[in-house]
Short mmCIF file of C-alpha atoms in Angstrom, two decimals:
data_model
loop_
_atom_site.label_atom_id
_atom_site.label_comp_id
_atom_site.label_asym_id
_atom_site.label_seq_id
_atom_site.Cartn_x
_atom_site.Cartn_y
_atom_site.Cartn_z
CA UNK A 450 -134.79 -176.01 -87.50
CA UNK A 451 -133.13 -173.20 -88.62
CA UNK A 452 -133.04 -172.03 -92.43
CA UNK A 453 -131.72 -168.39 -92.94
CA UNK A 454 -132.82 -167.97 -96.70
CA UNK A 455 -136.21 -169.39 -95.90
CA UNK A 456 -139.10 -168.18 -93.40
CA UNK A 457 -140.00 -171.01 -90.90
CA UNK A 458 -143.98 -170.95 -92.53
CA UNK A 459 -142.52 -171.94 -95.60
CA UNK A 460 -140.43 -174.69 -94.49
CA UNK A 461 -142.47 -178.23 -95.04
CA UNK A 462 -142.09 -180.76 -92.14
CA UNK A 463 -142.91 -184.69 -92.75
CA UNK A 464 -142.76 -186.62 -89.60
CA UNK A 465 -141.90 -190.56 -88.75
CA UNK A 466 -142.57 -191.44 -85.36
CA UNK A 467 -140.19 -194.60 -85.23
CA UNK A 468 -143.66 -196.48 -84.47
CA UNK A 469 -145.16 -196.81 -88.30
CA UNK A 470 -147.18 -193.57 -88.13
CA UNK A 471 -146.18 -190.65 -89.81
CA UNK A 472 -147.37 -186.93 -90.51
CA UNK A 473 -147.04 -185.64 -93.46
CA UNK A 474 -146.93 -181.47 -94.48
CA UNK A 475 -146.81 -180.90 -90.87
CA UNK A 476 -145.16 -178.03 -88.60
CA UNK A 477 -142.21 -177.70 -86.69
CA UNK A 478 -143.59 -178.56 -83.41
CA UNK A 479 -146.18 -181.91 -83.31
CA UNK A 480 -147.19 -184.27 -80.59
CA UNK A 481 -147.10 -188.11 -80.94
CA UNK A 482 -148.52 -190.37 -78.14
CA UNK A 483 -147.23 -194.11 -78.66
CA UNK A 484 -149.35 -196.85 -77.97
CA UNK A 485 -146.25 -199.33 -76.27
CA UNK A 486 -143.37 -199.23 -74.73
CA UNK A 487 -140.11 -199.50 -76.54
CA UNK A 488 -137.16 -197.46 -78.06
CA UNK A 489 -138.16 -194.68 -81.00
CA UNK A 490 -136.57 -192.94 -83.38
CA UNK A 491 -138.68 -190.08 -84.29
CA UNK A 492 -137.63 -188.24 -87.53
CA UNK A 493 -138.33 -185.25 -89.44
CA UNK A 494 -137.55 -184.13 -92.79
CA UNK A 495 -137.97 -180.88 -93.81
CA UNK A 496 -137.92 -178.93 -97.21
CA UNK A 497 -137.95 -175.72 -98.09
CA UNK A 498 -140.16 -174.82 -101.18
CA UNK A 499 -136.97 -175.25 -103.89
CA UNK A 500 -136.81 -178.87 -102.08
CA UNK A 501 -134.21 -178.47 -100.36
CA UNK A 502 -133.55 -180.26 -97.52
CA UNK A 503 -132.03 -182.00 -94.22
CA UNK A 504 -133.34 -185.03 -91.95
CA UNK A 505 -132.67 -184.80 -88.22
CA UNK A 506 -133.28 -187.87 -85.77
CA UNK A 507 -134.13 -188.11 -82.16
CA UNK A 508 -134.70 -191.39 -79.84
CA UNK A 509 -137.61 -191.43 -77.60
CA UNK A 510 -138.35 -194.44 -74.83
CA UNK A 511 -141.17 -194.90 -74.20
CA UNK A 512 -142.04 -196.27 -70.83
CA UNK A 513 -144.55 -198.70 -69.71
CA UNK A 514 -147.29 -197.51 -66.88
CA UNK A 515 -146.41 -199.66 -63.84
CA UNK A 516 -149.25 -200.55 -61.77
CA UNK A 517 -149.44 -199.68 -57.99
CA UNK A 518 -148.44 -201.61 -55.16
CA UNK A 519 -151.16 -201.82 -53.00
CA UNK A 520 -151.13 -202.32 -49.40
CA UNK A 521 -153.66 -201.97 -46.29
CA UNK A 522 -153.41 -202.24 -42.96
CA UNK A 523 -156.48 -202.24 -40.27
CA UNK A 524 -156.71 -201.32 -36.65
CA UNK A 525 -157.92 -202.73 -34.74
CA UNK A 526 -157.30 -206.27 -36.08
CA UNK A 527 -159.44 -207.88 -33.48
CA UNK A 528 -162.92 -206.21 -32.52
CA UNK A 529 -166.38 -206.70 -31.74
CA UNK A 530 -169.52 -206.66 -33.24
CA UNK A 531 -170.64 -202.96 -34.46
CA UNK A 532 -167.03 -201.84 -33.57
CA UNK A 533 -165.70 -199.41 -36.05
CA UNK A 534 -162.42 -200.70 -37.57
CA UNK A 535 -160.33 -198.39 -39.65
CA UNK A 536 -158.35 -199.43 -42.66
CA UNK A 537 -155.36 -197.39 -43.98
CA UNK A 538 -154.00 -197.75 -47.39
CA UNK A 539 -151.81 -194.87 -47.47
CA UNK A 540 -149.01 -197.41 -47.35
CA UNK A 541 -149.85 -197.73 -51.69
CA UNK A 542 -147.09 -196.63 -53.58
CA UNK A 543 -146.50 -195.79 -57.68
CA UNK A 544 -144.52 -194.36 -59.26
CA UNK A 545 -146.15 -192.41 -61.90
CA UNK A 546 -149.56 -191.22 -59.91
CA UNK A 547 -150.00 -189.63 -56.50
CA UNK A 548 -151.57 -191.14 -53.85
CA UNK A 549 -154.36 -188.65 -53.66
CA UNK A 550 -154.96 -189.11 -57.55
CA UNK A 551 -154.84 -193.33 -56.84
CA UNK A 552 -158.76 -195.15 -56.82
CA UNK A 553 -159.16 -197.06 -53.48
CA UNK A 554 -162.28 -199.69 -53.79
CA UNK A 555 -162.61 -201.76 -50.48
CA UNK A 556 -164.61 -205.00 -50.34
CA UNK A 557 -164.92 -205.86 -46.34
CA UNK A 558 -166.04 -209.42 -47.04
CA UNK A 559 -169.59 -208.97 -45.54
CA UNK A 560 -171.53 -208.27 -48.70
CA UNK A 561 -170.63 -204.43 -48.42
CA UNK A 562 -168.15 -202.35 -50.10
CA UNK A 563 -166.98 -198.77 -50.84
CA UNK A 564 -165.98 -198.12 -54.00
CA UNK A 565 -164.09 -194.75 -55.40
CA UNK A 566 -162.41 -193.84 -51.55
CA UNK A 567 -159.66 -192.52 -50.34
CA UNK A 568 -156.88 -194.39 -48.89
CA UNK A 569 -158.50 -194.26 -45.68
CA UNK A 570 -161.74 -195.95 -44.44
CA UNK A 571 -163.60 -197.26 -41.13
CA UNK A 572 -166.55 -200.06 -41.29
CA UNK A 573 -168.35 -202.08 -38.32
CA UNK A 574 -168.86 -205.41 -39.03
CA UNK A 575 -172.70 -207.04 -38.09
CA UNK A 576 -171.62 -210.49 -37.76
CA UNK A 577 -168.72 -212.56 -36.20
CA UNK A 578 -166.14 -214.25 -37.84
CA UNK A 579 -162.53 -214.05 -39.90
CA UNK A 580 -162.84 -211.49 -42.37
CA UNK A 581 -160.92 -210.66 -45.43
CA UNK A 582 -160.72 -207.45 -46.24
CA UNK A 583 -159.64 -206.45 -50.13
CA UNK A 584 -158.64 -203.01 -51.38
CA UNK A 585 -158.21 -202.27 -54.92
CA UNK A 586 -155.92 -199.45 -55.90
CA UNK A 587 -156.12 -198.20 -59.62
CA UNK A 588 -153.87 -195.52 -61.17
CA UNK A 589 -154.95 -192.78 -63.91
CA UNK A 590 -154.02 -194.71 -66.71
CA UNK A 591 -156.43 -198.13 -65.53
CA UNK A 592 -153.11 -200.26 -64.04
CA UNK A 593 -154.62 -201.78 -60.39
CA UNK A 594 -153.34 -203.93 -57.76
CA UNK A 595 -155.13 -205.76 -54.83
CA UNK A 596 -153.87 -206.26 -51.28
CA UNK A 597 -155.48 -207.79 -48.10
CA UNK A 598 -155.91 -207.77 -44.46
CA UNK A 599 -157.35 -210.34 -42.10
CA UNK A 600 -159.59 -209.35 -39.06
CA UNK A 601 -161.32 -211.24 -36.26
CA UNK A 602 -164.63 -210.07 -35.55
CA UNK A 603 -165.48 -211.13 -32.20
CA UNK A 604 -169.67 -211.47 -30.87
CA UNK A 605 -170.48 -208.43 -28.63
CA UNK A 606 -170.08 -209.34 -24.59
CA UNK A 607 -173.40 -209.82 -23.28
CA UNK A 608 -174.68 -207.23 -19.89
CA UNK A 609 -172.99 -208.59 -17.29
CA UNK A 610 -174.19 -206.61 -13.90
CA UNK A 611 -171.33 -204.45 -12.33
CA UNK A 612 -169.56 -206.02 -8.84
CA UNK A 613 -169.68 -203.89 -5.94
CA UNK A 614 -166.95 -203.84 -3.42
CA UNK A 615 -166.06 -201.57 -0.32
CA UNK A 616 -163.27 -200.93 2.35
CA UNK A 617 -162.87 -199.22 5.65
CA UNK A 618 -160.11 -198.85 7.75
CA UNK A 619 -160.70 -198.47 10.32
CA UNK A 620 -163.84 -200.21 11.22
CA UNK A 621 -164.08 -199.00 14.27
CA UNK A 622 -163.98 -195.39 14.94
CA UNK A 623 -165.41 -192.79 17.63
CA UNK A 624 -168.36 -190.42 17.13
CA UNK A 625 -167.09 -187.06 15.09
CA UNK A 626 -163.70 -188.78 13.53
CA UNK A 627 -163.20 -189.87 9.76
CA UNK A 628 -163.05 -192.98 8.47
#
């Protein structure tokens, strides 16, 4: 705003946010959050002490907070029992947050879980059997999104004896010369 006759801490500023809240008396420069998404038009009046004055208008849109799209991966997707198996999240995407500034909680579908990780984990299983792994990704502003991975968990091998072979050729060979 620019009035030449009148010094800008003179000036009087009333807001109206678009969004039914206003500020009345204020300054020249205010902040406004708005509570939903839509299209705004934020306007200020402003008077100089005589009460004189101008309105100028300005559109803000307001977008909403999309929620990440989680994904997860595991390697191996078929191991044993007490085998480490790593899951990778890394895959999550959003637009607004960055990946290292995403919440990653994993539930491994045993009874245990990691909450608040990175997108990157490992866990050995105890028991056999299809498991469903969930991870939950949540932005800064609370928007989440699940994804899934299957996994076979196989029983450990029991301790089978190693097999011994040999070979010689030749078989037959004179005193003092290789075989």
């Amino acid at each position: 705003t620019v009035d030449s006759d009148t010094p800008a801490e003179d000036l009087t500023f009333n807001w109206a946010f678009g969004d039914g809240d206003t500020l009345a008396d204020a300054g020249p420069m205010v902040d406004h959050a708005y509570a939903a998404a839509g299209s705004y038009d934020a306007v200020v009046q402003v008077l100089d002490p005589e009460g004189n004055g101008d309105v100028a208008t300005v559109t803000i849109t307001v977008t909403a907070n999309e929620a990440p799209e989680a994904a997860i991966t595991a390697d191996p997707v078929v191991a044993g029992v007490g085998q480490a198996v790593s899951f990778d999240a890394s895959g999550t995407t959003d637009d607004s947050t960055a990946i290292d500034d995403l919440v990653f909680d994993y539930d491994f579908g045993d009874g245990s879980s990691v909450p608040d990780a990175g997108p990157t984990v490992s866990h050995a299983f105890t028991t056999a059997g299809q498991k469903t792994i969930t991870v939950t990704v949540t932005d800064a502003d609370g928007a989440s999104d699940t994804a899934d991975v299957a996994i076979t968990v196989q029983s450990a091998p029991g301790n089978t004896a190693p097999t011994a072979a040999v070979t010689a050729d030749p078989t037959t060979v004179e005193a003092g010369n290789p075989v």
